[in-house]
XYZ file of C-alpha atoms in Angstrom:
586
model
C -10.322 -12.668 -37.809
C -13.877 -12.107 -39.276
C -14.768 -15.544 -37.080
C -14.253 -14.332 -33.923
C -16.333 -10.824 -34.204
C -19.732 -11.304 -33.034
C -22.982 -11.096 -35.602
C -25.043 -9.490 -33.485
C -25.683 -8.607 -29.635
C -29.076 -9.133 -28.411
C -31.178 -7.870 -25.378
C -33.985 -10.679 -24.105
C -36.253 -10.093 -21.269
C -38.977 -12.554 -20.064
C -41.527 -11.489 -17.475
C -45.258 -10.669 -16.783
C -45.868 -9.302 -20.723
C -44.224 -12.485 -22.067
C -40.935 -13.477 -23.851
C -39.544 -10.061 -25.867
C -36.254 -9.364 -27.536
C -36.320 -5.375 -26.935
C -32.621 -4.386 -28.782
C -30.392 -6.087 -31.078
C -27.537 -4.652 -32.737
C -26.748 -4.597 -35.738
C -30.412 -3.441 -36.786
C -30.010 -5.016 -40.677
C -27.813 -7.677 -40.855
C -29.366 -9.486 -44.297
C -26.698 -10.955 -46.960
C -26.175 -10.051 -50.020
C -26.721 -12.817 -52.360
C -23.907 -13.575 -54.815
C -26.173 -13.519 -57.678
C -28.364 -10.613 -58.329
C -31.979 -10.882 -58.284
C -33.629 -11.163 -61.749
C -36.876 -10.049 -60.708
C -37.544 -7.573 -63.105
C -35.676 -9.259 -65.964
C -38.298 -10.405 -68.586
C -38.135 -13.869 -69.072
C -39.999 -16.439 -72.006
C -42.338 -19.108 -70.098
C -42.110 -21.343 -72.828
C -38.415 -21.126 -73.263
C -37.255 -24.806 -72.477
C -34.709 -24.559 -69.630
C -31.747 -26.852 -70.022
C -30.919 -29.497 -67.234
C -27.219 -27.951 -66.812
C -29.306 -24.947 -65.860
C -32.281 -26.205 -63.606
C -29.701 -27.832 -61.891
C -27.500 -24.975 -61.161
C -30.530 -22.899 -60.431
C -31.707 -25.563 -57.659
C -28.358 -25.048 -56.264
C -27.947 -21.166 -56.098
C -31.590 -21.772 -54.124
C -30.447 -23.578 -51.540
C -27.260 -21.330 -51.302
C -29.591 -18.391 -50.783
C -31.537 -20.010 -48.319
C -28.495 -21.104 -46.460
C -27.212 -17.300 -46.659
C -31.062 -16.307 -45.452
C -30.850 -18.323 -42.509
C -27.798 -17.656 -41.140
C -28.057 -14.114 -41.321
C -31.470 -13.058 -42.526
C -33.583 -9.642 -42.054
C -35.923 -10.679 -39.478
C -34.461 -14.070 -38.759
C -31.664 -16.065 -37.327
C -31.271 -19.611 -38.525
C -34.526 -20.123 -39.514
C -36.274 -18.286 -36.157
C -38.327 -15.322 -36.181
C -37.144 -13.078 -33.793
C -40.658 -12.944 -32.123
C -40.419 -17.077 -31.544
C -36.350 -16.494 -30.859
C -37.676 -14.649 -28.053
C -38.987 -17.648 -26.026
C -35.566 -19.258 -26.987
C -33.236 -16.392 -25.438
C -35.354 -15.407 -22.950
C -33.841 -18.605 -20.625
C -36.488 -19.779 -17.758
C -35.933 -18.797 -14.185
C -33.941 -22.485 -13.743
C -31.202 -21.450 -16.316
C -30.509 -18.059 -14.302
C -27.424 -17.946 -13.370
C -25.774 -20.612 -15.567
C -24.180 -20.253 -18.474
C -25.672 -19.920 -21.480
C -24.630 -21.863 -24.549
C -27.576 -22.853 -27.723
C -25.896 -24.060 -31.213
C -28.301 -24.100 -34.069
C -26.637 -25.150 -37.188
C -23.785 -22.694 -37.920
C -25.178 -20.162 -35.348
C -23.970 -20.363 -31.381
C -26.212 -18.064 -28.716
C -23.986 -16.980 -26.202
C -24.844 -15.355 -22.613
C -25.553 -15.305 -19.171
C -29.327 -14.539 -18.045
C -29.801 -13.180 -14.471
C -33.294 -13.716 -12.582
C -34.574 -10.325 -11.115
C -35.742 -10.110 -7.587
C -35.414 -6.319 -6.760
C -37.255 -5.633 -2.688
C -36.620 -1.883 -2.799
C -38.567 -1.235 -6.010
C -41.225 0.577 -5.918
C -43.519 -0.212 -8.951
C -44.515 -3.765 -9.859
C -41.886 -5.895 -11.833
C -42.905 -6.658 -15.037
C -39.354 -8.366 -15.828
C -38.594 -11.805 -14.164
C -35.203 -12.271 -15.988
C -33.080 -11.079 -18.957
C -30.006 -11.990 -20.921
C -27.797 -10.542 -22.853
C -26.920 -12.517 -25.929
C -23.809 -12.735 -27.752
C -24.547 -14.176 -31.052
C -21.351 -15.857 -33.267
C -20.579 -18.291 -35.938
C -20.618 -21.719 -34.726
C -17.062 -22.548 -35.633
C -15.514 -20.291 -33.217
C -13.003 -22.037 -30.694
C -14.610 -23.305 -27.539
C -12.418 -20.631 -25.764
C -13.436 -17.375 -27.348
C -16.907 -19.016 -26.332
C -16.202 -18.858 -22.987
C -14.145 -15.338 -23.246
C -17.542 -14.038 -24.778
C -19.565 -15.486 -21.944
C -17.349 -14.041 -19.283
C -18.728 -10.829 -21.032
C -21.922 -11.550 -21.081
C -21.921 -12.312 -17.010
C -20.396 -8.959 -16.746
C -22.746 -6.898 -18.503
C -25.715 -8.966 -16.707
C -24.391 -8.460 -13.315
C -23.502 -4.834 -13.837
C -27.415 -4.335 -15.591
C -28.828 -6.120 -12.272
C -27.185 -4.121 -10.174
C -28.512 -0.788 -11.166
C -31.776 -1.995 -11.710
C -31.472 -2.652 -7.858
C -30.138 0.414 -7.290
C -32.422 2.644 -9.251
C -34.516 0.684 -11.688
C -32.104 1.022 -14.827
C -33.481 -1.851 -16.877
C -37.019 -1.444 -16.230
C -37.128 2.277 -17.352
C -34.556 1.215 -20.375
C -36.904 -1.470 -20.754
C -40.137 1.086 -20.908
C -38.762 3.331 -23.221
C -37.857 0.463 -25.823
C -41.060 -1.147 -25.704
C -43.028 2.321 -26.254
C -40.857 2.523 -29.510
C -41.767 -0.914 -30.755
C -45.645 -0.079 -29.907
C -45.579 3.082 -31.626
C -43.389 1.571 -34.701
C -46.446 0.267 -36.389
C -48.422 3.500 -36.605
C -45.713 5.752 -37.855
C -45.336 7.572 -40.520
C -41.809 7.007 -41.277
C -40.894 3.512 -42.396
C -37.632 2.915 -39.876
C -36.334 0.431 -38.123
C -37.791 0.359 -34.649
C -34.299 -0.909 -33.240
C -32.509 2.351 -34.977
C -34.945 4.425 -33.473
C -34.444 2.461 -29.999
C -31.171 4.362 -29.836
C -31.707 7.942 -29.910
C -34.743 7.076 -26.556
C -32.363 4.318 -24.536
C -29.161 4.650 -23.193
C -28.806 0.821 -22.779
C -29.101 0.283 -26.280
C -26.714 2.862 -26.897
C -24.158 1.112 -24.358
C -24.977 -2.145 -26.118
C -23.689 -0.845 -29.373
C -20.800 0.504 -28.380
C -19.978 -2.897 -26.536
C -20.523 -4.422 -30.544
C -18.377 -2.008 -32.203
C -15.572 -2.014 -29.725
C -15.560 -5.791 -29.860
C -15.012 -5.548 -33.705
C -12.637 -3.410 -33.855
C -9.854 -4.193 -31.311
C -11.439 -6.076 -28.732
C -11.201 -4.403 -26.169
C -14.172 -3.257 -24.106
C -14.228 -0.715 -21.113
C -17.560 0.836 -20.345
C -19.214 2.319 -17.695
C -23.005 0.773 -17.235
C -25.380 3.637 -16.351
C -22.062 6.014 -16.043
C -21.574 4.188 -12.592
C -20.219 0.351 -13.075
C -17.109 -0.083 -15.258
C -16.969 -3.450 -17.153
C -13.555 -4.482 -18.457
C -13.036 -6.573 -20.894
C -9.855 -8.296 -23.240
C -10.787 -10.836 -26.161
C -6.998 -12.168 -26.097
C -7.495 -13.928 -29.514
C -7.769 -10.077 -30.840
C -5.770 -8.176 -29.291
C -2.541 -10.455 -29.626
C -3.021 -10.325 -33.023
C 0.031 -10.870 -34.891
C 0.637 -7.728 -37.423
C 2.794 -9.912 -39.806
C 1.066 -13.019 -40.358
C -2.741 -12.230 -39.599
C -2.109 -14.614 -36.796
C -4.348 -14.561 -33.326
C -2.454 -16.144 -30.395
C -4.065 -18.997 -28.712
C -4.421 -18.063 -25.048
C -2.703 -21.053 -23.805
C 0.457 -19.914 -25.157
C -0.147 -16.661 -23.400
C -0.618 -18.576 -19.943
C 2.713 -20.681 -21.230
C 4.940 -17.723 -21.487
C 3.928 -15.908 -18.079
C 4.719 -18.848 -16.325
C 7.767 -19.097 -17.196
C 7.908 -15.789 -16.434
C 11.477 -15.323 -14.725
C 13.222 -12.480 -12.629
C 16.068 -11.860 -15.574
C 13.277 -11.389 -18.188
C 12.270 -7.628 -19.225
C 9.357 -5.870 -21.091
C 9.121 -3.285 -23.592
C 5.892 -1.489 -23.992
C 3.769 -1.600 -27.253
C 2.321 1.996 -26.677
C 3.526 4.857 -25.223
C 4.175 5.311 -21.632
C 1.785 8.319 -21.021
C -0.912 7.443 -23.541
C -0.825 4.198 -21.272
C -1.032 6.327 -18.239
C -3.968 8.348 -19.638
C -5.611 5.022 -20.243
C -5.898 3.676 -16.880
C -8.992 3.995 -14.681
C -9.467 6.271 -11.825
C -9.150 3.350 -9.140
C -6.424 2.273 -10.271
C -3.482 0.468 -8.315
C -0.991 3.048 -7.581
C 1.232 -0.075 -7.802
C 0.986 -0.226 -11.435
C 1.433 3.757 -12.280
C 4.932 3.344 -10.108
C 6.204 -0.026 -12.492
C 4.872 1.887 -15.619
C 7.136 5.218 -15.016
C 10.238 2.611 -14.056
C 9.962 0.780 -17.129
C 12.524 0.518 -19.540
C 13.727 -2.175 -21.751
C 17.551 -2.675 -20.954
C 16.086 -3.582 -16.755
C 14.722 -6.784 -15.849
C 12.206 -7.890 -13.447
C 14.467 -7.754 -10.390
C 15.792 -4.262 -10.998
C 11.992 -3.225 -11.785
C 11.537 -4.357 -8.563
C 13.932 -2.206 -6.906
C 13.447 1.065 -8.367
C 9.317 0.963 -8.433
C 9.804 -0.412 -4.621
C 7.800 -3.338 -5.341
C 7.961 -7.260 -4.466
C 9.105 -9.361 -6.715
C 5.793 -11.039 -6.556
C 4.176 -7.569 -7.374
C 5.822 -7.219 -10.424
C 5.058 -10.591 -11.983
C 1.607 -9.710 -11.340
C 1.687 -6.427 -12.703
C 3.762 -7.617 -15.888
C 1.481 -10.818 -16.485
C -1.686 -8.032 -16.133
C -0.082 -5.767 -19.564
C 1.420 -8.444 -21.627
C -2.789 -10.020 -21.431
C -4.159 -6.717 -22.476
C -1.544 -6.187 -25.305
C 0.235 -3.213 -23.395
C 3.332 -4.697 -22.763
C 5.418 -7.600 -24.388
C 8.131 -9.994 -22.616
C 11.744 -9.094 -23.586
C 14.837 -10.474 -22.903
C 17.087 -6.796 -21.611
C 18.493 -4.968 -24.222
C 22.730 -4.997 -24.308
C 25.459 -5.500 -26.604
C 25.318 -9.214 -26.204
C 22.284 -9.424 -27.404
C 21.709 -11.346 -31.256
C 18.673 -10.227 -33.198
C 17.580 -11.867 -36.474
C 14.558 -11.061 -38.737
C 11.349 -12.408 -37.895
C 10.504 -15.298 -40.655
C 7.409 -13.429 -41.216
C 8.667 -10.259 -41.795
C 7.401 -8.993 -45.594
C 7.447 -4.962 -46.202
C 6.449 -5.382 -49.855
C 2.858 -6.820 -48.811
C 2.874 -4.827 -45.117
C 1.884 -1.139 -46.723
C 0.781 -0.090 -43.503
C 4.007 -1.493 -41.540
C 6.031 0.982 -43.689
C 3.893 4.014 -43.623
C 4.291 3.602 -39.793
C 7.924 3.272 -39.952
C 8.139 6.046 -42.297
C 5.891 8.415 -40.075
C 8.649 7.474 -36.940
C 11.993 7.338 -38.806
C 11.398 9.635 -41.993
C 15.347 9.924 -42.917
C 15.443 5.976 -42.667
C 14.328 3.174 -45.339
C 12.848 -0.264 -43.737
C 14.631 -2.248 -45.965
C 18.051 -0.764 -45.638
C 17.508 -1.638 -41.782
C 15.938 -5.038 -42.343
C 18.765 -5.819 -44.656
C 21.342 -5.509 -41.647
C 19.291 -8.015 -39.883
C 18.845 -10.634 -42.874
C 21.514 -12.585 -40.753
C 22.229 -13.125 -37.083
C 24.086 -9.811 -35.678
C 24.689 -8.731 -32.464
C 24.256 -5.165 -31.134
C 27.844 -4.624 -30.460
C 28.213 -5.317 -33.389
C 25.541 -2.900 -35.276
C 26.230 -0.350 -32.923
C 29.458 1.367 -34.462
C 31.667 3.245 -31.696
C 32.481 5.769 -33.483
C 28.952 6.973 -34.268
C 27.775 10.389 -32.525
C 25.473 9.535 -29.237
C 22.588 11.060 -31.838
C 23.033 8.051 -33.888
C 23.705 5.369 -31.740
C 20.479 6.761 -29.931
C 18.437 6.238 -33.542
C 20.003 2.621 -33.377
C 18.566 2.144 -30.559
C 15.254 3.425 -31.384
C 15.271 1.234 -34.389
C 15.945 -2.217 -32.726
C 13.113 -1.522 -29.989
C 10.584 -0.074 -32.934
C 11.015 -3.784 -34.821
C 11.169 -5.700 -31.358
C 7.663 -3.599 -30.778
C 6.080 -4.474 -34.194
C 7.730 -8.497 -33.951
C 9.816 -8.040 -37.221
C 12.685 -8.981 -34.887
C 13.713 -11.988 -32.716
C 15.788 -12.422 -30.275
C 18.528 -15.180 -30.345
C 20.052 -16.971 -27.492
C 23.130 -19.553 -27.152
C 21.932 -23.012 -25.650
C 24.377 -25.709 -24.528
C 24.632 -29.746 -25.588
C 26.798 -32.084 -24.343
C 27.855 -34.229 -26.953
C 30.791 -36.865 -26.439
C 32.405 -38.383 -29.649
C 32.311 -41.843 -31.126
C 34.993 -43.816 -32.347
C 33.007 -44.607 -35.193
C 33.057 -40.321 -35.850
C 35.148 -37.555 -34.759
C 33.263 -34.699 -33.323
C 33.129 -31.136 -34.814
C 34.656 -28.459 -32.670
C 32.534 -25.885 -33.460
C 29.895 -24.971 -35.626
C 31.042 -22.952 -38.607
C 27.408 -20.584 -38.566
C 28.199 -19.672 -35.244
C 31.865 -19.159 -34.584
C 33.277 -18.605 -38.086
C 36.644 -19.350 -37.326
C 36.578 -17.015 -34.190
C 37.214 -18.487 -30.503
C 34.834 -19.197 -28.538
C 35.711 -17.133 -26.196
C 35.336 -13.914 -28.533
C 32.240 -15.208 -29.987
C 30.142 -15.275 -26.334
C 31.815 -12.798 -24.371
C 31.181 -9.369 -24.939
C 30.698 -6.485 -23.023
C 27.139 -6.713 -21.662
C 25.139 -3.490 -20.334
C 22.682 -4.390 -18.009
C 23.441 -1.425 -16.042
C 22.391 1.397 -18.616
C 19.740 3.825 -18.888
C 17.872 5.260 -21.714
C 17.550 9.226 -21.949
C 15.115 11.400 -23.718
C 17.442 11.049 -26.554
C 17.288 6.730 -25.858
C 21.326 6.851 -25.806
C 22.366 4.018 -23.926
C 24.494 4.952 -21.479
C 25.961 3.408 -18.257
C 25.132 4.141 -14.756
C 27.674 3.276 -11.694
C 29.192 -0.578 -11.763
C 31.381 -2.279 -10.517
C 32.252 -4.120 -13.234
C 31.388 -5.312 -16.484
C 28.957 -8.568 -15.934
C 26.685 -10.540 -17.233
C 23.098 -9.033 -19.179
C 21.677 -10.487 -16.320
C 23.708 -8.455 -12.557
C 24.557 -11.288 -9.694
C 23.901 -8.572 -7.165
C 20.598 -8.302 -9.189
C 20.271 -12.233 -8.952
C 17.926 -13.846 -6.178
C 19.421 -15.967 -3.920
C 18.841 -19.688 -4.543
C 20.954 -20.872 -1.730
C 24.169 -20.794 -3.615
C 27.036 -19.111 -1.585
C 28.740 -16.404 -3.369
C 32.346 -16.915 -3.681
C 34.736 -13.700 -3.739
C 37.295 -15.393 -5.384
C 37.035 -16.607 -8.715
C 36.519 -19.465 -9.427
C 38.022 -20.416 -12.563
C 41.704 -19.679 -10.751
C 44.164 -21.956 -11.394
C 44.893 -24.506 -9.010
C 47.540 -27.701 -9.025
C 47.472 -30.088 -11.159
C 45.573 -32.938 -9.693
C 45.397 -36.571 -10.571
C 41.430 -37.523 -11.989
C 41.794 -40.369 -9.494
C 42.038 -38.069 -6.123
C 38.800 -36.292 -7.093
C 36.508 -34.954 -4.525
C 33.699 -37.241 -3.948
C 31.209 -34.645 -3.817
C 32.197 -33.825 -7.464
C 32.701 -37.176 -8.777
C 28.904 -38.343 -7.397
C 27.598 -34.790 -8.905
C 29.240 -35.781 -12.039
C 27.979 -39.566 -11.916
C 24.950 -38.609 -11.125
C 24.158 -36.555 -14.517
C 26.407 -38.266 -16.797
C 26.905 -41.790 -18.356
C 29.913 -43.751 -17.454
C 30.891 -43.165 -20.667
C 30.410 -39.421 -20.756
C 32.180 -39.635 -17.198
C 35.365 -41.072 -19.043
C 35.319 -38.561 -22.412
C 35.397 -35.627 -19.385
C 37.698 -36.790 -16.885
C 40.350 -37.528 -19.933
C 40.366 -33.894 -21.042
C 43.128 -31.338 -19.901
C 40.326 -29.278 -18.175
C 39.526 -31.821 -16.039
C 42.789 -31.667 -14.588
C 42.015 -28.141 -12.455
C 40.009 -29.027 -9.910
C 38.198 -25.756 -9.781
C 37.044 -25.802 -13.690
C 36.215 -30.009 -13.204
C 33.657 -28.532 -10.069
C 32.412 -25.575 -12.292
C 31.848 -27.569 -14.894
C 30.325 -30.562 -12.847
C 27.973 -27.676 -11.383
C 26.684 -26.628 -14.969
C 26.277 -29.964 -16.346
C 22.961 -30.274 -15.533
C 22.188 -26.751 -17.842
C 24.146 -28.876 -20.941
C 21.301 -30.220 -22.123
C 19.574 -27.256 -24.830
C 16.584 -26.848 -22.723
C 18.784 -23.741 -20.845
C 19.988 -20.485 -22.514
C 23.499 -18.901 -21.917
C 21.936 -15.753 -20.140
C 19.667 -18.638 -17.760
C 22.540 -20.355 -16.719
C 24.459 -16.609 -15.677
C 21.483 -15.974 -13.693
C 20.578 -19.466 -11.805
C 24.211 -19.767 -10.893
C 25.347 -16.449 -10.263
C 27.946 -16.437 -12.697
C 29.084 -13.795 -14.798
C 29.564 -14.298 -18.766
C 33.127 -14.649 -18.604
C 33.127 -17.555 -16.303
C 30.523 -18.990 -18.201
C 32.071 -18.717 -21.639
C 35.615 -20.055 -20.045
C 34.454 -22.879 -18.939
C 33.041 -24.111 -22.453
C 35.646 -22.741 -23.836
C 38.061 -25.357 -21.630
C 35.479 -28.351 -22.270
C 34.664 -27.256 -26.094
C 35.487 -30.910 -27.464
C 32.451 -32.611 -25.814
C 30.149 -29.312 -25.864
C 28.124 -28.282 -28.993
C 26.086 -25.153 -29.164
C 23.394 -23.328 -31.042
C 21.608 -20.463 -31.496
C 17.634 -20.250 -31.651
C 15.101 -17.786 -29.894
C 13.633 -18.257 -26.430
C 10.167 -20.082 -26.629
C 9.009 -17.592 -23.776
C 9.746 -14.386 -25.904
C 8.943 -15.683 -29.089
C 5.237 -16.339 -28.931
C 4.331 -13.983 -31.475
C 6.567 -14.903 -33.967
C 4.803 -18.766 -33.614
């Protein structure tokens, strides 16, 4: 994580008094060397030095020097910072561009602006500035550009108020009268140090440094009048378990495939979050925040904050970039949970002070030891527990689904059709255990519960007990809803008086020979199952999770789980997490 902190922040200015570097931040940034200096060690000059030595000594020289010029006292890679000047300072034709300089294992990051200010006053001495970002050259070529965005930011907001009421060039007057008056004084300080008890720009500059370095995360307020935002994703998605940062590719992956029957849980608390916001903000997001709550999805977010559907991927794909929020599938009994393969307490102190400070009459590994294998709620949750401890249950599974030591499991579907050659395997023995199918999916699911002050899980008005994911929650996809079930039984047909609009639907997906394995099974023989089934055959393929199929099709669980429970000899299924979800745990 060290590589993506910058070394040091820089102020440049070029303009009628020449080519200046006015701040930089931190003041000393030397090395130490790895061998201490021998200086005052009293040494023999005749002594005859061995070659073994002289050449190891040559060698911790050149390691020093390389140490010296990457990070030196007065120098950067070699540069001076009175010739570095002329090579931040970027001409009037680079204005406006980014800017990117690599020397050696150095990269100078920024975005110079050109001044041209008609309501000053007094005579501009400044033509253009930039605000460097300096970092280690083997940073990825997107935290580059994430630091460059930053740059522009700061720039713009600087130019602004310099139009508005000459910000940088009184900033800019008050740091050059400390570096003229550094020379004569008495005490021997650095003139940059001092530079920050006379300028508030400096003073801004350093806290954009520090914040960057510590969670980055910037939010300032240039001249206490324009707010810069800014989110180094590579930081703040940093995984607490494996030292991890996230790649913001596979944060763009998982919002779009962002879907309506997806949830999120929030990673801090819901009025600390509030607290946090800006003035100005959308009165859009305050309404989602106060609705959220893990066991709703999207849709029913939707609903109750009186937002679009649109709205609410927008607002959701806004938190889950700045860390505040986290994509969840909704909590219910159906749900499987597993440890995270990452998940170590013995070398995580501070991940068990934390739970210790939350739960103090509960012990980490007694909880991760219930999870060590697959389990569902229902099946953690005990119904005989007082609504007091099924509420500290509750806590406990969205605490670890907060700090990723859990992950979420869901059932995907293959069609497999048997050889001659082999006879296929009913079920696998991990995931059924000698239990029907049936009773291994289908459980009661409570997508229509509330948590209260006490997070007890309880259930609000329903009709019925559905899927995780409601069909009256469900958007319509042009599928008409059918009152009647349809997994009724109906007359025995013969396979050769099918209807042709399910035999092409079936032909269509299948193989002739996967046409023949289904058609010969007992299933096939109700008309209504063969159509269900020809209707879902395009899910049987692993790419599509149980809870995915309820919601695309409008189904509820127990139609679902029927229906492979009637076609189990040519369907195989396992168990692995959702790639959307399960970002941080990769």
């Amino acid at each position: 994580m060290a590589d993506l902190d910058p070394i040091v922040i820089i102020l440049a200015t070029s303009g009628s008094k020449g080519n200046r570097i006015l701040f930089r931040y931190p003041h000393e940034t030397t090395k130490k060397n790895a061998v201490a200096s021998r200086s005052n060690v009293g040494t023999n000059p005749y002594a005859v030095v061995p070659i073994d030595d002289l050449c190891a000594k040559v060698e911790e020289t050149d390691s020093n020097k390389e140490n010296e010029t990457l990070l030196g006292s007065h120098n950067i890679v070699g540069f001076n910072f009175q010739n570095l000047g002329t090579l931040l300072a970027a001409d009037t034709i680079l204005c406006g561009k980014r800017f990117d300089v690599k020397i050696k294992d150095v990269r100078f990051v920024g975005y110079p602006l050109h001044l041209n200010n008609p309501n000053s006053k007094h005579v501009q001495t400044i033509q253009s500035f930039n605000v460097v970002i300096v970092l280690k050259a083997c940073v990825d070529t997107t935290v580059v550009n994430y630091y460059q965005d930053l740059a522009k930011q700061i720039t713009v907001a600087i130019r602004h108020e310099e139009c508005r009421c000459n910000y940088l060039a009184q900033q800019a007057k008050a740091m050059q009268q400390v570096h003229d008056e550094s020379p004569f004084s008495e005490v021997s300080e650095c003139p940059y140090k001092m530079i920050l008890r006379h300028s508030q720009l400096a003073r801004e500059l350093k806290y954009v440094y520090d914040s960057l370095c510590k969670n980055g995360i910037v939010h300032l307020y240039v001249n206490h009048w324009v707010m810069v935002n800014f989110c180094l994703p590579h930081r703040v998605h940093l995984n607490s378990l494996n030292n991890k940062a996230l790649k913001p590719e596979a944060i763009d992956k998982c919002l779009e495939s962002l879907r309506p029957y997806h949830g999120i849980l929030l990673l801090v608390d819901c009025d600390t979050l509030l607290k946090s916001l800006p003035i100005d903000c959308s009165p859009t997001l305050v309404r989602l925040i106060s609705c959220v709550n893990p066991t709703k999805n999207l849709q029913t977010l939707s609903l109750d904050a009186d937002l679009s559907l649109s709205q609410v991927f927008r607002l959701v794909s806004h938190l889950v970039y700045w860390a505040k929020a986290m994509i969840i599938y909704p909590l219910c009994e159906n749900n499987m949970y597993v440890l995270s393969p990452h998940t170590n307490p013995i070398s995580n102190v501070h991940l068990v002070e934390l739970f210790e400070r939350d739960f103090p009459n509960e012990s980490l590994p007694v909880v991760l030891s219930k999870y060590s294998l697959p389990i569902r709620m229902n099946e953690y949750r005990d119904a005989l527990d007082t609504s007091q401890k099924q509420s500290q249950k509750c806590k406990l599974v969205v605490w670890m689904l907060q700090h990723q030591i859990l992950i979420q499991l869901h059932t995907y579907i293959f069609l497999s059709v048997p050889t001659q050659k082999s006879k296929k395997k009913k079920l696998t023995d991990s995931l059924l255990s000698s239990t029907p199918l049936s009773q291994c999916l289908l459980g009661r699911s409570i997508p229509d519960v509330t948590i209260d002050e006490n997070c007890v899980l309880e259930r609000t008005q329903s009709s019925s007990d559905i899927a995780s994911v409601n069909s009256d929650e469900s958007v319509n996809l042009g599928i008409p809803h059918s009152t009647s079930s349809q997994l009724s039984k109906s007359p025995s047909l013969d396979i050769l008086h099918l209807e042709d609009s399910t035999r092409d639907s079936l032909l269509k997906i299948l193989t002739p020979e996967e046409y023949d394995a289904v058609t010969r099974l007992p299933a096939a023989r109700n008309a209504d199952d063969l159509k269900l089934f020809s209707k879902l055959c395009c899910y049987f393929n692993g790419k599509h999770h149980l809870e995915e199929i309820m919601y695309y099709e409008d189904l509820r669980r127990s139609q679902v789980v029927a229906i492979l429970d009637k076609f189990r000899d040519i369907l195989e299924t396992c168990t692995h997490e959702d790639p959307v979800t399960s970002i941080y745990v990769r």
